[in-house]
Amino acid sequence: MSSLREGPAIVVRREDYAPPAFWIDTVDLAFDLDPAKTRVLNRMRLRRNPDVAPQALRLDGEDLNLARVLVNGGGCSFRMDGQTLVLENLPEGAEPFDLEIFTTCAPEKNTQLMGLYVSQGTFFTQCEAEGFRRITYFLDRPDVMASYTVTLRADKDRYPVLLSNGNLVDSGNLPDNRHFAKWVDPHKKPCYLFALVAGKLVAREQRIVSRSGKEHLLQVYVRPGDMDKTEHAMNSLMASVVWDEARFGLPLDLERFMIVATADFNMGAMENKGLNIFNTKYVLANSATATDTDFANIESVVGHEYFHNWTGNRITCRDWFQLSLKEGLTVFRDQEFSMDLCADPSARAVKRIEDVRVLRTAQFPEDAGPMAHPVRPDSYVEINNFYTVTIYEKGAEVVRMMQTLVGRDGFRKGMDLYFQRHDGQAVTCDDFAQAVADANPGSELSRLLPQFKRWYSQAGTPRVQATGRFDAEARTYTLELAQTCDPTPGQSDKAPFVIPVAIGLLDAQGRDLPLHLDGGPAVSGTQTVVLSEACQSFVFTGIDAEPVPSVLRGFSAPVVLDMNLSDAELLHLLAHDSDPFNRWEAGQRLALRRALHAIRAEGPVHQEPLDEAFVAAMRAVLRHPALDAAFKELVLTLPAETYIAEQLDIVDPQRIHAVREAMRSQLAHALHEDWIWAYEQHRDNGAYRPDPVSTGRRALTGMALTMLCLAARDNGNPVWPGKAYQRFKDAGNMTDRFNALSALVIAGLPLASEALARFHGMFKQEALVLDKWFALQAGAPDRGGNVLPAVRQLLAHPDFNLRNPNRARSVIFSYCSANPGAFHRADAAGYVFWSEKVIEIDAFNPQVAARLARALDRWKKLAEPYRSAAREAIARVAAKPDLSNDVREVVTRSLAD
Ligand code: BES
Ligand code: ZN
């Protein structure tokens, strides 16, 4: 995020990796905390790395004021090379030496929220990826691991709580109403895991005993008024500790584990050793203020950061190109955690479908656009731009494929070997894959490892073309699989991937046939084949009648599957597939087919794009006696506009929006009685619990209410709007209340404005609820171009604050990134708004600006007039002379051919 608006952007290349010329063994940091001028005394013990030719020490720094440099207690010569501090005359030889550096910085002026900053009067740090250099001069790279001692000194009244990593070893009073706390971290760590917090906070505490009998203290720190919103985060943390020990044998290695919440945070949360810092959005929840989605997100983010303690902290990354080593693996682990907490298979499947939906609506477009990059990138300008869905979600899918190829037990063995080999080290993605393969000698992963690793080096989403052939005479069913992958920036030719494909064959009654692959032993249900060549055939024997194939069950690989199934076959899968993922997928394919047909048709948009068979199938799912509510809600949700757009070569966002709205409205009318039934049937007013069953019921009643309001809008019947408003007022929890409010807003009913005003009045003190209020309005369906003016008004609202990332996202991202029908305007006003905001935010927070800058990534696919207008808007941003490297990298790539 280098704030340096000077000099050319430097491209960092993976092939240029070189080990550090010096090691830093210990770091002793002393902070005199003051918002205007914080003093930092940094005393390090260094030694030369004997494996590297003797050279100068070059320490990273950014926006620091340097006051003093001492070597072994005496003065020494140094020079600045830009922001880098260079020391050329250090002691020669292998002996360690002391280096003392005294600097100051201005936390209250830190608007980037990287390094040391102030949020609501409390000090916080954020160091990943390269924020530590904004606190002191250092070798700010993850392969330099040191032991930290940290002393914090501050005013006692304003900063009663002083926290850092590890254990509190000393504390006490100082003159002038100040006090201090001294912390020692028992584990070596890279500097990106350093953290401190100082302010007025309170903690929910929980003591736990781990399997080995050790006692640990868990704490969740929040502002004094927020204690009543910490129970769920604490429960999630306890569940995380238990799960990692049970599933992977990984215990908590600290006496004390702390989570602290801040309202000003660029990301979701950060895994600093023993002192996780979280965006309030992923900590604070109670039934009155948080939705089911919030509860689920908190569980998975708390889990994610906790799981980093082993995958990321104990074993870290050698360099930032290896980011997916920790992020992909830890996302995989948090996905598994959330699934393992589900009591039944259907809830597990719901979680899997939600994860795949994220992958396909966000990562697939990234992989097909100007920012496409491999899971292990080859180069970057700004590392913050590479915390992407590819590194995270595709990276997690790569780990998941490894588990599929070696089995669940084999994967556990792989993890064990990984820790045996590399605990305490900074390693690469190769090291991880090698450990999993070595722990599973006869596996397909071990056999195909070098080729499997193409998932790390080749960008782009592979397409798998599947063709089935039934031979009645030979009683065989042959599945031919062929793979291709389109070029991506800098990679024109792709070699074949290793693709595990899980397959089932259904008979006419919808039952799974036993599978004999090439006459091999019978497998009941699902057989996973491994596609490793450009084209391969798999023959199933002993098949008496033409089956319906269910391919890529559970989404066994992150690929696009092209298989030309008929409507009848898809309806068969939707009605019967034993694999819940493919059952859902069949419904999505049917819906997508209808959407694409209506979009491609000539003339005005057909107001009833759906046929009776599709509607009947949706009714059957909705009324199904055995399926659960959460699954029904997923099936009845039409494919997202962005997902539909990805299927088209030329995208008219307005037409896509109109078609999807027409489909939704048709479902609202055609299933009117069924929605009433679903609403009455699943509505429950019992005590709130965020478990999968009641969450599913609330999701389905919410959807029903929206459908009933949509229908009411067209037929003018006031009954359901009235009921929705009543529900909004009486709801016993935020999920039901917000769903009712959304139903009114989405349907554009007159009662919506009344409800919105009331909602604001009720929750004006609750920042996270106000974020929802802003987001709902900025994300509302567009009617005659009404959303953009509303968005501009929201920006002028007294509660709006562009500097707070959550609030900025709630309005601007909800509009630019999550509301294509309102954003892509024929008059280009949406794009003009976007370019203004990118430039405005870039002046104080480049990381957030660069994320917003990606909203127009896919401009080349747009139809005219959108395409030219979008290019112009991007060019307008690119023409600004003093852009950050963050935004510059995004817009430059976007405009490249
Ligand atoms: N290590 C990241 C936080 C981070 C991201 C720091 C980018 C600096 C730059 C953390 O573990 C993380 O991945 N957080 C996610 C949430 C997670 C559940 C996927 C985030 O913040 O979005
Ligand atoms: Zn992470």
PDB file of N, CA, C and O in Angstrom, residues 587-608:
ATOM      1  N   GLY A 587     -31.266 -27.506 -11.134  1.00  0.00           N
ATOM      2  CA  GLY A 587     -32.233 -26.402 -11.120  1.00  0.00           C
ATOM      3  C   GLY A 587     -31.615 -25.127 -11.667  1.00  0.00           C
ATOM      4  O   GLY A 587     -32.245 -24.375 -12.411  1.00  0.00           O
ATOM      5  N   GLN A 588     -30.348 -24.876 -11.285  1.00  0.00           N
ATOM      6  CA  GLN A 588     -29.671 -23.676 -11.769  1.00  0.00           C
ATOM      7  C   GLN A 588     -29.497 -23.728 -13.281  1.00  0.00           C
ATOM      8  O   GLN A 588     -29.645 -22.728 -13.974  1.00  0.00           O
ATOM      9  N   ARG A 589     -29.157 -24.919 -13.784  1.00  0.00           N
ATOM     10  CA  ARG A 589     -28.967 -25.046 -15.236  1.00  0.00           C
ATOM     11  C   ARG A 589     -30.266 -24.822 -15.998  1.00  0.00           C
ATOM     12  O   ARG A 589     -30.280 -24.196 -17.057  1.00  0.00           O
ATOM     13  N   LEU A 590     -31.343 -25.359 -15.441  1.00  0.00           N
ATOM     14  CA  LEU A 590     -32.643 -25.136 -16.087  1.00  0.00           C
ATOM     15  C   LEU A 590     -32.992 -23.652 -16.112  1.00  0.00           C
ATOM     16  O   LEU A 590     -33.453 -23.116 -17.128  1.00  0.00           O
ATOM     17  N   ALA A 591     -32.752 -22.987 -15.004  1.00  0.00           N
ATOM     18  CA  ALA A 591     -33.068 -21.559 -14.924  1.00  0.00           C
ATOM     19  C   ALA A 591     -32.164 -20.755 -15.859  1.00  0.00           C
ATOM     20  O   ALA A 591     -32.612 -19.853 -16.569  1.00  0.00           O
ATOM     21  N   LEU A 592     -30.883 -21.132 -15.859  1.00  0.00           N
ATOM     22  CA  LEU A 592     -29.923 -20.409 -16.695  1.00  0.00           C
ATOM     23  C   LEU A 592     -30.277 -20.537 -18.168  1.00  0.00           C
ATOM     24  O   LEU A 592     -30.220 -19.572 -18.943  1.00  0.00           O
ATOM     25  N   ARG A 593     -30.657 -21.743 -18.548  1.00  0.00           N
ATOM     26  CA  ARG A 593     -31.033 -21.982 -19.941  1.00  0.00           C
ATOM     27  C   ARG A 593     -32.159 -21.057 -20.359  1.00  0.00           C
ATOM     28  O   ARG A 593     -32.145 -20.456 -21.430  1.00  0.00           O
ATOM     29  N   ARG A 594     -33.154 -20.921 -19.489  1.00  0.00           N
ATOM     30  CA  ARG A 594     -34.305 -20.058 -19.790  1.00  0.00           C
ATOM     31  C   ARG A 594     -33.900 -18.585 -19.805  1.00  0.00           C
ATOM     32  O   ARG A 594     -34.351 -17.813 -20.656  1.00  0.00           O
ATOM     33  N   ALA A 595     -33.030 -18.223 -18.887  1.00  0.00           N
ATOM     34  CA  ALA A 595     -32.574 -16.826 -18.849  1.00  0.00           C
ATOM     35  C   ALA A 595     -31.819 -16.495 -20.135  1.00  0.00           C
ATOM     36  O   ALA A 595     -32.089 -15.476 -20.780  1.00  0.00           O
ATOM     37  N   LEU A 596     -30.900 -17.377 -20.530  1.00  0.00           N
ATOM     38  CA  LEU A 596     -30.093 -17.099 -21.722  1.00  0.00           C
ATOM     39  C   LEU A 596     -30.966 -17.052 -22.972  1.00  0.00           C
ATOM     40  O   LEU A 596     -30.766 -16.215 -23.863  1.00  0.00           O
ATOM     41  N   HIS A 597     -31.956 -17.929 -23.022  1.00  0.00           N
ATOM     42  CA  HIS A 597     -32.868 -17.951 -24.162  1.00  0.00           C
ATOM     43  C   HIS A 597     -33.588 -16.610 -24.283  1.00  0.00           C
ATOM     44  O   HIS A 597     -33.654 -16.014 -25.365  1.00  0.00           O
ATOM     45  N   ALA A 598     -34.092 -16.128 -23.160  1.00  0.00           N
ATOM     46  CA  ALA A 598     -34.836 -14.856 -23.188  1.00  0.00           C
ATOM     47  C   ALA A 598     -33.920 -13.672 -23.473  1.00  0.00           C
ATOM     48  O   ALA A 598     -34.316 -12.708 -24.131  1.00  0.00           O
ATOM     49  N   ILE A 599     -32.691 -13.750 -22.984  1.00  0.00           N
ATOM     50  CA  ILE A 599     -31.752 -12.638 -23.214  1.00  0.00           C
ATOM     51  C   ILE A 599     -31.357 -12.575 -24.689  1.00  0.00           C
ATOM     52  O   ILE A 599     -31.274 -11.503 -25.283  1.00  0.00           O
ATOM     53  N   ARG A 600     -31.151 -13.752 -25.279  1.00  0.00           N
ATOM     54  CA  ARG A 600     -30.686 -13.789 -26.674  1.00  0.00           C
ATOM     55  C   ARG A 600     -31.800 -13.539 -27.678  1.00  0.00           C
ATOM     56  O   ARG A 600     -31.534 -13.227 -28.847  1.00  0.00           O
ATOM     57  N   ALA A 601     -33.053 -13.694 -27.241  1.00  0.00           N
ATOM     58  CA  ALA A 601     -34.178 -13.507 -28.164  1.00  0.00           C
ATOM     59  C   ALA A 601     -34.211 -12.077 -28.691  1.00  0.00           C
ATOM     60  O   ALA A 601     -33.717 -11.158 -28.048  1.00  0.00           O
ATOM     61  N   GLU A 602     -34.786 -11.934 -29.890  1.00  0.00           N
ATOM     62  CA  GLU A 602     -34.925 -10.596 -30.474  1.00  0.00           C
ATOM     63  C   GLU A 602     -36.083  -9.860 -29.791  1.00  0.00           C
ATOM     64  O   GLU A 602     -36.960 -10.475 -29.204  1.00  0.00           O
ATOM     65  N   GLY A 603     -36.063  -8.554 -29.886  1.00  0.00           N
ATOM     66  CA  GLY A 603     -37.215  -7.763 -29.450  1.00  0.00           C
ATOM     67  C   GLY A 603     -37.260  -7.533 -27.949  1.00  0.00           C
ATOM     68  O   GLY A 603     -36.343  -7.876 -27.231  1.00  0.00           O
ATOM     69  N   PRO A 604     -38.393  -6.963 -27.524  1.00  0.00           N
ATOM     70  CA  PRO A 604     -38.515  -6.625 -26.096  1.00  0.00           C
ATOM     71  C   PRO A 604     -38.490  -7.880 -25.214  1.00  0.00           C
ATOM     72  O   PRO A 604     -38.806  -8.972 -25.670  1.00  0.00           O
ATOM     73  N   VAL A 605     -38.134  -7.691 -23.966  1.00  0.00           N
ATOM     74  CA  VAL A 605     -38.014  -8.814 -23.035  1.00  0.00           C
ATOM     75  C   VAL A 605     -39.382  -9.455 -22.809  1.00  0.00           C
ATOM     76  O   VAL A 605     -40.371  -8.771 -22.512  1.00  0.00           O
ATOM     77  N   HIS A 606     -39.407 -10.767 -22.971  1.00  0.00           N
ATOM     78  CA  HIS A 606     -40.619 -11.545 -22.732  1.00  0.00           C
ATOM     79  C   HIS A 606     -40.969 -11.466 -21.252  1.00  0.00           C
ATOM     80  O   HIS A 606     -40.130 -11.743 -20.402  1.00  0.00           O
ATOM     81  N   GLN A 607     -42.208 -11.095 -20.943  1.00  0.00           N
ATOM     82  CA  GLN A 607     -42.558 -10.922 -19.534  1.00  0.00           C
ATOM     83  C   GLN A 607     -42.803 -12.238 -18.802  1.00  0.00           C
ATOM     84  O   GLN A 607     -42.845 -12.275 -17.578  1.00  0.00           O
ATOM     85  N   GLU A 608     -42.973 -13.340 -19.570  1.00  0.00           N
ATOM     86  CA  GLU A 608     -43.125 -14.638 -18.919  1.00  0.00           C
ATOM     87  C   GLU A 608     -42.154 -15.635 -19.536  1.00  0.00           C
ATOM     88  O   GLU A 608     -42.536 -16.487 -20.339  1.00  0.00           O
TER      89      GLU A 608
END
